[in-house]
Short mmCIF file of C-alpha atoms and ligand atoms in Angstrom, two decimals:
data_model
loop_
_atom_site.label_atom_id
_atom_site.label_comp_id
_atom_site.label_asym_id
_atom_site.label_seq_id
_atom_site.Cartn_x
_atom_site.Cartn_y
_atom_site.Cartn_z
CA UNK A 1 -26.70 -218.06 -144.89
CA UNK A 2 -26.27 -217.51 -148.79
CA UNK A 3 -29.27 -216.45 -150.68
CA UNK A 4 -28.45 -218.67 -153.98
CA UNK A 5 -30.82 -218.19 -157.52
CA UNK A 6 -30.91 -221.96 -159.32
CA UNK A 7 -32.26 -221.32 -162.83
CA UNK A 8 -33.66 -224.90 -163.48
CA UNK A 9 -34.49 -225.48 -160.13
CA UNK A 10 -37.30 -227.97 -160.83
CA UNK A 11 -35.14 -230.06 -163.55
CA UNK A 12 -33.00 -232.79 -163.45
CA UNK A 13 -29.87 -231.73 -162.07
CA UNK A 14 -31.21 -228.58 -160.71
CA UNK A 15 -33.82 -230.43 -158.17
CA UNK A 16 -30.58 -232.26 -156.95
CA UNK A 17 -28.60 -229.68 -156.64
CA UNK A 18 -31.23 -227.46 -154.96
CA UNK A 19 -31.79 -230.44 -152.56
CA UNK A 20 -27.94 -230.36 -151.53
CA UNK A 21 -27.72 -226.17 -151.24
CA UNK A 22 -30.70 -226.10 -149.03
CA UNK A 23 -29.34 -227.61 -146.28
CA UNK A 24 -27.25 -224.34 -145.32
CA UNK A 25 -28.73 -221.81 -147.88
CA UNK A 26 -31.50 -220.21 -148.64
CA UNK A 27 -32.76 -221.16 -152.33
CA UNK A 28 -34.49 -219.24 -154.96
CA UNK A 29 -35.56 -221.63 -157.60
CA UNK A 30 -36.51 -220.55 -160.95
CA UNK A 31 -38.21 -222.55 -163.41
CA UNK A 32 -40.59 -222.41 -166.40
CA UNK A 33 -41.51 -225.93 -166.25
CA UNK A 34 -40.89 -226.58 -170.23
CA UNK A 35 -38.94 -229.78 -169.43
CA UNK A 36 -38.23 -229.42 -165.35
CA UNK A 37 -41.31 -231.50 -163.12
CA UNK A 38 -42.71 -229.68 -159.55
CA UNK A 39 -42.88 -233.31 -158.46
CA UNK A 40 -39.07 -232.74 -158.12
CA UNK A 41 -38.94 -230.05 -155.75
CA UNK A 42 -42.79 -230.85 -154.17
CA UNK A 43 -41.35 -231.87 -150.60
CA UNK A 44 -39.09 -228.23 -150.23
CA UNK A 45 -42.44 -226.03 -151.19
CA UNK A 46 -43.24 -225.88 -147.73
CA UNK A 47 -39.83 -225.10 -147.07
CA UNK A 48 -39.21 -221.54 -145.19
CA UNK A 49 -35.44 -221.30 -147.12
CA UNK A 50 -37.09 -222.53 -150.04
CA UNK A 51 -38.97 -220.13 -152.83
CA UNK A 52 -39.95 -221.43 -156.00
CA UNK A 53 -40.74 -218.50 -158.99
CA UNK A 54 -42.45 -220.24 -162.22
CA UNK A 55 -40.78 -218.43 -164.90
CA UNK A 56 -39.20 -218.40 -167.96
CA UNK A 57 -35.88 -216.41 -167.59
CA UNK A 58 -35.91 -215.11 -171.14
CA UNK A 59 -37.98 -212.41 -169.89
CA UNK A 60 -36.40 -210.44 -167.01
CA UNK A 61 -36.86 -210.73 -163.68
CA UNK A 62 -36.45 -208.67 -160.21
CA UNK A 63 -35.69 -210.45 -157.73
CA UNK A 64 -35.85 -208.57 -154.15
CA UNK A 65 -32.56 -208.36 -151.75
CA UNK A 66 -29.95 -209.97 -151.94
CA UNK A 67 -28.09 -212.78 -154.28
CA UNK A 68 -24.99 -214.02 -153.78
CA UNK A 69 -24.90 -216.91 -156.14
CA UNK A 70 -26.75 -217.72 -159.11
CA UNK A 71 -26.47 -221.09 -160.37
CA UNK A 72 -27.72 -221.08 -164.19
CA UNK A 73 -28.72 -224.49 -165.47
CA UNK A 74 -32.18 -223.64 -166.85
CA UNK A 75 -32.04 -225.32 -170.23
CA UNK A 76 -33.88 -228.40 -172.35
CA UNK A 77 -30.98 -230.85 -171.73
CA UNK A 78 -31.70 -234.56 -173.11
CA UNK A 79 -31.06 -235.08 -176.86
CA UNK A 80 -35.17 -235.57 -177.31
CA UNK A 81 -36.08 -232.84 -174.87
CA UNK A 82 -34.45 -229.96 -177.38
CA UNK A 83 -35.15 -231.86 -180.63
CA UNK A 84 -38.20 -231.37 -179.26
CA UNK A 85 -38.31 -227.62 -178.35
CA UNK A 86 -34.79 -226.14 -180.47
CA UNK A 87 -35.93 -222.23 -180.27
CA UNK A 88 -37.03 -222.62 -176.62
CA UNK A 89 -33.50 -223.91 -176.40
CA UNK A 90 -31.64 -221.55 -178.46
CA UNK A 91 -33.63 -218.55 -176.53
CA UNK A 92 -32.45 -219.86 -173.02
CA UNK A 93 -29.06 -220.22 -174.06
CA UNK A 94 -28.92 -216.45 -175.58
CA UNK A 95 -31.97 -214.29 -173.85
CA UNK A 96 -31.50 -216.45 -171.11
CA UNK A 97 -28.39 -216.13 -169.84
CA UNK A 98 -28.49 -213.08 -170.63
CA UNK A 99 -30.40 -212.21 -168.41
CA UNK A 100 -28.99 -213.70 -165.71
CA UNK A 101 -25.74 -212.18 -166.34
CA UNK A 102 -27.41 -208.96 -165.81
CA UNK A 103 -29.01 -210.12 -163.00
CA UNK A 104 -25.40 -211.15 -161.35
CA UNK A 105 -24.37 -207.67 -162.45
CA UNK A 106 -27.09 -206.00 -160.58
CA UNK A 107 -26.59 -207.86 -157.84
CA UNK A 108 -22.94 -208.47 -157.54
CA UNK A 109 -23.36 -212.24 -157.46
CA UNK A 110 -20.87 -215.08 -158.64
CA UNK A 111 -22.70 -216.86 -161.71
CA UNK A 112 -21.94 -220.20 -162.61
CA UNK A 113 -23.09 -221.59 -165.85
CA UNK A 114 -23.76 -224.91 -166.86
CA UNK A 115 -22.30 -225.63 -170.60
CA UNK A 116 -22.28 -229.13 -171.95
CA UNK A 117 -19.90 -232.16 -173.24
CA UNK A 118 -22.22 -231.62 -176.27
CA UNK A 119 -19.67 -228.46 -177.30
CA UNK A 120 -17.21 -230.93 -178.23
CA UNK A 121 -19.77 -232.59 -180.89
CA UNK A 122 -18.83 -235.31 -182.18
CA UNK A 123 -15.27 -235.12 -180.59
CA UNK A 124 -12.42 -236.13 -183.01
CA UNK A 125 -10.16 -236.22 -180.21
CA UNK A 126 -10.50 -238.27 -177.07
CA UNK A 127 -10.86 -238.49 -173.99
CA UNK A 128 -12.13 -234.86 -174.55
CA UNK A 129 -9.71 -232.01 -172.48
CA UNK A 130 -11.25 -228.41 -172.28
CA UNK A 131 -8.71 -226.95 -174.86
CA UNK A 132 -10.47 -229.28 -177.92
CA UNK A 133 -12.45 -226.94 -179.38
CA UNK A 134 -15.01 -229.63 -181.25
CA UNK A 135 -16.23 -230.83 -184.23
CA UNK A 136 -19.88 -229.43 -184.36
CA UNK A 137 -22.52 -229.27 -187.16
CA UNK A 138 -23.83 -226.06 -187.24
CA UNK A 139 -27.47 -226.75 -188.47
CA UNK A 140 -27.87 -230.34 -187.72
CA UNK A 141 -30.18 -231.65 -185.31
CA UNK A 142 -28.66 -231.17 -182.56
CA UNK A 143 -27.36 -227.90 -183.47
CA UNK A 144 -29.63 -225.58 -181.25
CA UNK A 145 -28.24 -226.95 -177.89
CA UNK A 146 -24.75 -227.46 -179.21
CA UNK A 147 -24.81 -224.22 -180.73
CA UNK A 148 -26.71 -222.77 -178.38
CA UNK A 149 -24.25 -223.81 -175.01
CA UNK A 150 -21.33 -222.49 -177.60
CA UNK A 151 -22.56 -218.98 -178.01
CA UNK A 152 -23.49 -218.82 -174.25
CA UNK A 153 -20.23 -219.69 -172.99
CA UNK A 154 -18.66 -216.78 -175.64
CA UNK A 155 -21.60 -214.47 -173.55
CA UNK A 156 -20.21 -215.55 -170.14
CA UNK A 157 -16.35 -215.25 -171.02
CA UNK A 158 -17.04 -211.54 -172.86
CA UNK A 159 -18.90 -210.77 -169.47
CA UNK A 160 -16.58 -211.59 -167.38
CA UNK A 161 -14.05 -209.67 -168.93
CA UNK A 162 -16.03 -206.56 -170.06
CA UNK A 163 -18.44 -205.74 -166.94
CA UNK A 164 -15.93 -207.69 -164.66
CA UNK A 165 -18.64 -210.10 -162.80
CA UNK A 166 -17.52 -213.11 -161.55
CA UNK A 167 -18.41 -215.82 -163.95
CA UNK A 168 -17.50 -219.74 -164.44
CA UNK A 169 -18.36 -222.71 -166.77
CA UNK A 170 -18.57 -226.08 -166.34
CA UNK A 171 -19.10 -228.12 -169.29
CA UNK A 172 -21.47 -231.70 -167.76
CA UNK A 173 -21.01 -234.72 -169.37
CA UNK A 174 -23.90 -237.41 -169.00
CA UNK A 175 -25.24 -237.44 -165.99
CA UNK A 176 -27.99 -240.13 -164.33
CA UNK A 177 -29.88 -240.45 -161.68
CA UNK A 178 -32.94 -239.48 -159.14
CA UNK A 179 -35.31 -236.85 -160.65
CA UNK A 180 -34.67 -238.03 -164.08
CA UNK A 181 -38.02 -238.22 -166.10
CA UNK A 182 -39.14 -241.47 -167.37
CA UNK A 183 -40.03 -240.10 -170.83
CA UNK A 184 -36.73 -237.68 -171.01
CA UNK A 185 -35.55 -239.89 -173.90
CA UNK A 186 -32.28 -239.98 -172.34
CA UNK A 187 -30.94 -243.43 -172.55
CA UNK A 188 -30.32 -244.77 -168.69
CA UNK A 189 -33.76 -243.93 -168.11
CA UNK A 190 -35.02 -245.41 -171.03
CA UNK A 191 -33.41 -248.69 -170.65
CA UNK A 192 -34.31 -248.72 -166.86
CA UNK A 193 -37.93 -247.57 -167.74
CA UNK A 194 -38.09 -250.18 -170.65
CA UNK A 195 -36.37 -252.68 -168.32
CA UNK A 196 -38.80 -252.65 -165.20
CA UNK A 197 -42.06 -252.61 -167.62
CA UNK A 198 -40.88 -255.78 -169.53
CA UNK A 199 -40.61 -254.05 -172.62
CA UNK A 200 -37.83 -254.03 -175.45
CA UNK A 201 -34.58 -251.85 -174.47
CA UNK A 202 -34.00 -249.76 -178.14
CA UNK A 203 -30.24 -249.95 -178.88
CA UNK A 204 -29.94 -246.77 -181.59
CA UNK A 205 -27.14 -247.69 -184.12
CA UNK A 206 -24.98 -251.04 -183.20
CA UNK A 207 -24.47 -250.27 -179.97
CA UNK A 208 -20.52 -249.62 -179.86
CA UNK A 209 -20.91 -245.98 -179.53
CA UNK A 210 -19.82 -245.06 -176.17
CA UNK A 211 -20.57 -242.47 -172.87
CA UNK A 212 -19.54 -242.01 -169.47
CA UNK A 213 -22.12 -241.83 -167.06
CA UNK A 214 -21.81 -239.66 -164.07
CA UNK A 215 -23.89 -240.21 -161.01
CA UNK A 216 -25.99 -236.96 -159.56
CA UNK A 217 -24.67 -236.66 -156.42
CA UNK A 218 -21.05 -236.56 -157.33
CA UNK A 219 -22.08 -234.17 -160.45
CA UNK A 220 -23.75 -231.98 -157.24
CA UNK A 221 -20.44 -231.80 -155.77
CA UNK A 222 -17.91 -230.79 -158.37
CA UNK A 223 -20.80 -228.08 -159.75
CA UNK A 224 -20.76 -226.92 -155.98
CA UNK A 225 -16.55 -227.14 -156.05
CA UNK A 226 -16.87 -224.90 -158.74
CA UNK A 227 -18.95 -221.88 -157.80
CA UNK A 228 -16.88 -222.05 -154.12
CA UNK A 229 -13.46 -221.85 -155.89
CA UNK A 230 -11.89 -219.18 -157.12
CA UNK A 231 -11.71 -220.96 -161.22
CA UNK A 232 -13.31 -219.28 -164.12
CA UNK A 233 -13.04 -222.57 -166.23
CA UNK A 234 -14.17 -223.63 -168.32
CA UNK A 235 -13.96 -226.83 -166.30
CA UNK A 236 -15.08 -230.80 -167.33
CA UNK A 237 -17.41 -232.47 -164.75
CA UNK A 238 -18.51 -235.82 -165.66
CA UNK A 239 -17.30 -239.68 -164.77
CA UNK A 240 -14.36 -240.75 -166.98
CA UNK A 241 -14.92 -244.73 -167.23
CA UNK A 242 -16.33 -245.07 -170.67
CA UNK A 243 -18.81 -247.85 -171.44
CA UNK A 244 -20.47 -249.14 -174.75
CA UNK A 245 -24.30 -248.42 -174.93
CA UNK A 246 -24.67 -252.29 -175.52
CA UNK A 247 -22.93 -253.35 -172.64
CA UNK A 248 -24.61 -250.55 -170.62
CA UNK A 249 -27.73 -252.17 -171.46
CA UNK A 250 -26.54 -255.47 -170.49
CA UNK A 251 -25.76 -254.08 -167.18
CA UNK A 252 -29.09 -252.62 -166.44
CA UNK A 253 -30.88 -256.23 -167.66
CA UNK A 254 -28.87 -257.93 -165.37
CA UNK A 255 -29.39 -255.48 -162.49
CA UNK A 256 -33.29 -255.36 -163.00
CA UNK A 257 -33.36 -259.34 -163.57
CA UNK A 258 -35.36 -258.11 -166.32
CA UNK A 259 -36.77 -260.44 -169.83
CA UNK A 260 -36.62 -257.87 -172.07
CA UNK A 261 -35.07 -258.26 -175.23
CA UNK A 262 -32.39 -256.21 -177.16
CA UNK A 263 -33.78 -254.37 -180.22
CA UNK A 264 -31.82 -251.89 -182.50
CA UNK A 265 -32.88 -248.42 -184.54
CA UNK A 266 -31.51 -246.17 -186.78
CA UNK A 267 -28.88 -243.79 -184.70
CA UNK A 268 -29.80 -240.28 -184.56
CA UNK A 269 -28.46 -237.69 -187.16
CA UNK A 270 -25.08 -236.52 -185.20
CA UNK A 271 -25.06 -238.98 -182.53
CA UNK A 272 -21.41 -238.79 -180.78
CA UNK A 273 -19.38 -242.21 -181.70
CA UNK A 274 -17.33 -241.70 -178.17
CA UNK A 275 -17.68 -239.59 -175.41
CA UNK A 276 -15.63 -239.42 -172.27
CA UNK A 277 -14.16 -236.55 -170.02
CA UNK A 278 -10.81 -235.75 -169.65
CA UNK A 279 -10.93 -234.29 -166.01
CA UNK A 280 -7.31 -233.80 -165.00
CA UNK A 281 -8.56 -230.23 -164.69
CA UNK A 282 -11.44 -230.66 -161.78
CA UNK A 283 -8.67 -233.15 -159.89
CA UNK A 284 -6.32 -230.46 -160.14
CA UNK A 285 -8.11 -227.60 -159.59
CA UNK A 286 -11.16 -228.35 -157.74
CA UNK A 287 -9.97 -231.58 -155.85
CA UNK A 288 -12.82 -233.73 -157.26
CA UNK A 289 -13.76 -236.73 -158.77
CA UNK A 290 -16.63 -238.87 -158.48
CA UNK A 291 -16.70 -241.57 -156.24
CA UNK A 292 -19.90 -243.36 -156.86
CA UNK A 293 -19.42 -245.85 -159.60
CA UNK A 294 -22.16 -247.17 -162.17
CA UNK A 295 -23.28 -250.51 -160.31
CA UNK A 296 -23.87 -248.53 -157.10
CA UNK A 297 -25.57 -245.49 -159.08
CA UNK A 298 -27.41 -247.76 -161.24
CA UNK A 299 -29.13 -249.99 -158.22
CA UNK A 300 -29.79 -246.10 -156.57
CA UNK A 301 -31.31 -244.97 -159.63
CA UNK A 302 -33.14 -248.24 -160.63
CA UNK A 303 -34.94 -248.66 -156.77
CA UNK A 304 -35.99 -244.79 -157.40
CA UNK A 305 -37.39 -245.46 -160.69
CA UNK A 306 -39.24 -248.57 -159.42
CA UNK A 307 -40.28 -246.39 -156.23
CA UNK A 308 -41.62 -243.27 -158.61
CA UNK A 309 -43.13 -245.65 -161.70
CA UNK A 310 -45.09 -247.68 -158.74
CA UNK A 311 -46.55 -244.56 -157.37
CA UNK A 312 -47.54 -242.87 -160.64
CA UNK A 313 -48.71 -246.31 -162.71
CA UNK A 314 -46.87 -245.33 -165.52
CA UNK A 315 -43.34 -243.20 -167.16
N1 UDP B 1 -29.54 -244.23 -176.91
C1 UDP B 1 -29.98 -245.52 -177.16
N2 UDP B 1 -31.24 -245.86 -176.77
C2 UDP B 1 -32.07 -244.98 -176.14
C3 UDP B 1 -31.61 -243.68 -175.87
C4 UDP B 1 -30.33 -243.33 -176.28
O1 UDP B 1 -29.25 -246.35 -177.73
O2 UDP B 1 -33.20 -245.37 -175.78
C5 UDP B 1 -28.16 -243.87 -177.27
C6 UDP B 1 -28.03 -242.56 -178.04
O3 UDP B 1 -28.18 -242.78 -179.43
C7 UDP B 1 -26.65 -242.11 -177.65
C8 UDP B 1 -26.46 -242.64 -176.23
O4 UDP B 1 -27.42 -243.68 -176.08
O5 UDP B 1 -25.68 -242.70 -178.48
C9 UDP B 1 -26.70 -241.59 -175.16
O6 UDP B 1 -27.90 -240.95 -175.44
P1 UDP B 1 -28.58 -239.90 -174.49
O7 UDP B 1 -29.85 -239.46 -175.16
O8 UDP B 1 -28.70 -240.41 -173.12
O9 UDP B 1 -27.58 -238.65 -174.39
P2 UDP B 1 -26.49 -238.00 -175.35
O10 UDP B 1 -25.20 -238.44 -174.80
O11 UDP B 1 -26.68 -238.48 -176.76
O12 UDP B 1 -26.71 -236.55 -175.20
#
């Protein structure tokens, strides 16, 4: 049994993930909580293969024994979430995995980090393959993630090649599902959210800017592909059938039977026009590609959201 770190443990994509490794594993999970939810990871707490640390991993950390795999995805990750909290963001993605990287130094163990579609920008070249280097705004809003994932995956490739360690990158496109907050801003949540309460679904811009949405479970897998293969990467993960924002919330109204109406708003400063992976690479390499598709992860995620906003009264 492995004895595996997960930096954003109680997040998003970390809770899922953490879920999945824990079945043959034993799990460390670290998280500070900023944007990450206990309710995520509430059922493994009592857990024997399961410990949970609260903390924020720009400070150090010891962790006793062993670690053979640290999985580093402790970051703000939805567009509102780091608008929201840009140094906390900039700190994880410097101090942060920093940190780790000395940690998987100490300890000898493979490190996997997760970078972001968002280090394309707003891509000039589609769909986007891992040798486009991106067309980023440096101090724009969006700037302290973008900027941010760039500089970490610099510290990961110069630590790799100057202490040796075994370190990888995978760069996630959107991802959706289970474990997502309500309020993360993100927009299948939103719309689903805004959907099952009856309320207007906020289209920003005109609604032809486009994203492919991946489903958790089969972003679980190819992050899991990764760390077991023998790539460095950087490597795309994310679904590659690219949908308009309007007719993604069409989709969801349909699916939710819901009467809400359509509004539009003013697109965000830096807002990607198109987004889509290019993921030759992870078929190649890794042997993956999703398999759920967006009506069947949609109807998953929409019954959890209807399950979770039921239980709590509200987002
Ligand atoms: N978006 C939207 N309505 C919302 C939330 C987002 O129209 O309630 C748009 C947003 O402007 C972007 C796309 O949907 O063009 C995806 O946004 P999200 O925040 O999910 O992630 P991003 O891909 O921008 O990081």
């Amino acid at each position: 049994m492995s004895r595996i770190v997960v930096t954003g443990g109680a997040g998003f994509i970390g809770s899922n993930l953490v879920s999945r490794l824990i079945e043959h594993n034993h799990i460390i999970a670290i998280d500070n909580l900023l944007t990450g939810s206990i309710e995520n990871i509430m059922t493994l707490l009592d857990n024997p293969r399961f410990t949970f640390i609260e903390h924020d991993i720009t400070v150090p950390i010891d962790i006793a024994g062993e670690v053979d795999k640290i999985y580093d995805l402790a970051c703000p990750a939805s567009p509102v979430d780091y608008r929201r909290y840009p140094l906390e963001t900039m700190q994880v993605s410097s101090k942060g995995v920093h940190n780790m990287l000395e940690l998987a130094k100490e300890k000898q163990a493979k490190y996997l980090f997760t970078s972001t579609s968002e280090v394309y920008g707003d891509p000039l070249e589609h769909p986007q393959t891992e040798s486009y280097w991106g067309n980023v705004n440096p101090i724009g809003e969006r700037s302290c993630y973008d900027e941010g994932k760039r500089f970490a995956e610099s510290l990961v490739v110069n630590y790799r090649k100057f202490t040796g360690i075994d370190a990888k990158i995978v760069r996630i496109f959107n991802t959706y599902g289970p474990m997502m907050r309500g309020d993360d801003g993100r927009v299948v949540s939103n719309f689903i959210v805004q959907a099952l309460r009856g309320s207007d679904l906020a289209i920003y811009g005109d609604g032809n800017h486009t994203r492919s949405f991946c489903y958790a479970t089969d972003m679980v897998g190819g992050i899991i592909r990764m760390m077991a293969s023998e790539e460095t990467g950087p490597i795309n993960l994310g679904n590659p059938v690219e949908i308009t924002i309007s007719s993604l919330a069409d989709t969801i109204l349909e699916m939710t039977g819901s009467s809400s109406k359509i509004t539009y708003k003013d697109l965000p400063q830096d807002d990607p026009t198109r987004r889509s992976p290019d993921i030759s690479l992870a078929r190649v390499k890794l042997g993956w590609e999703p398999t759920v598709d967006l009506e069947e992860g949609l109807l998953k995620t929409i019954h959890w959201f209807e399950t979770t906003l039921g239980q709590k009264g509200d987002g």
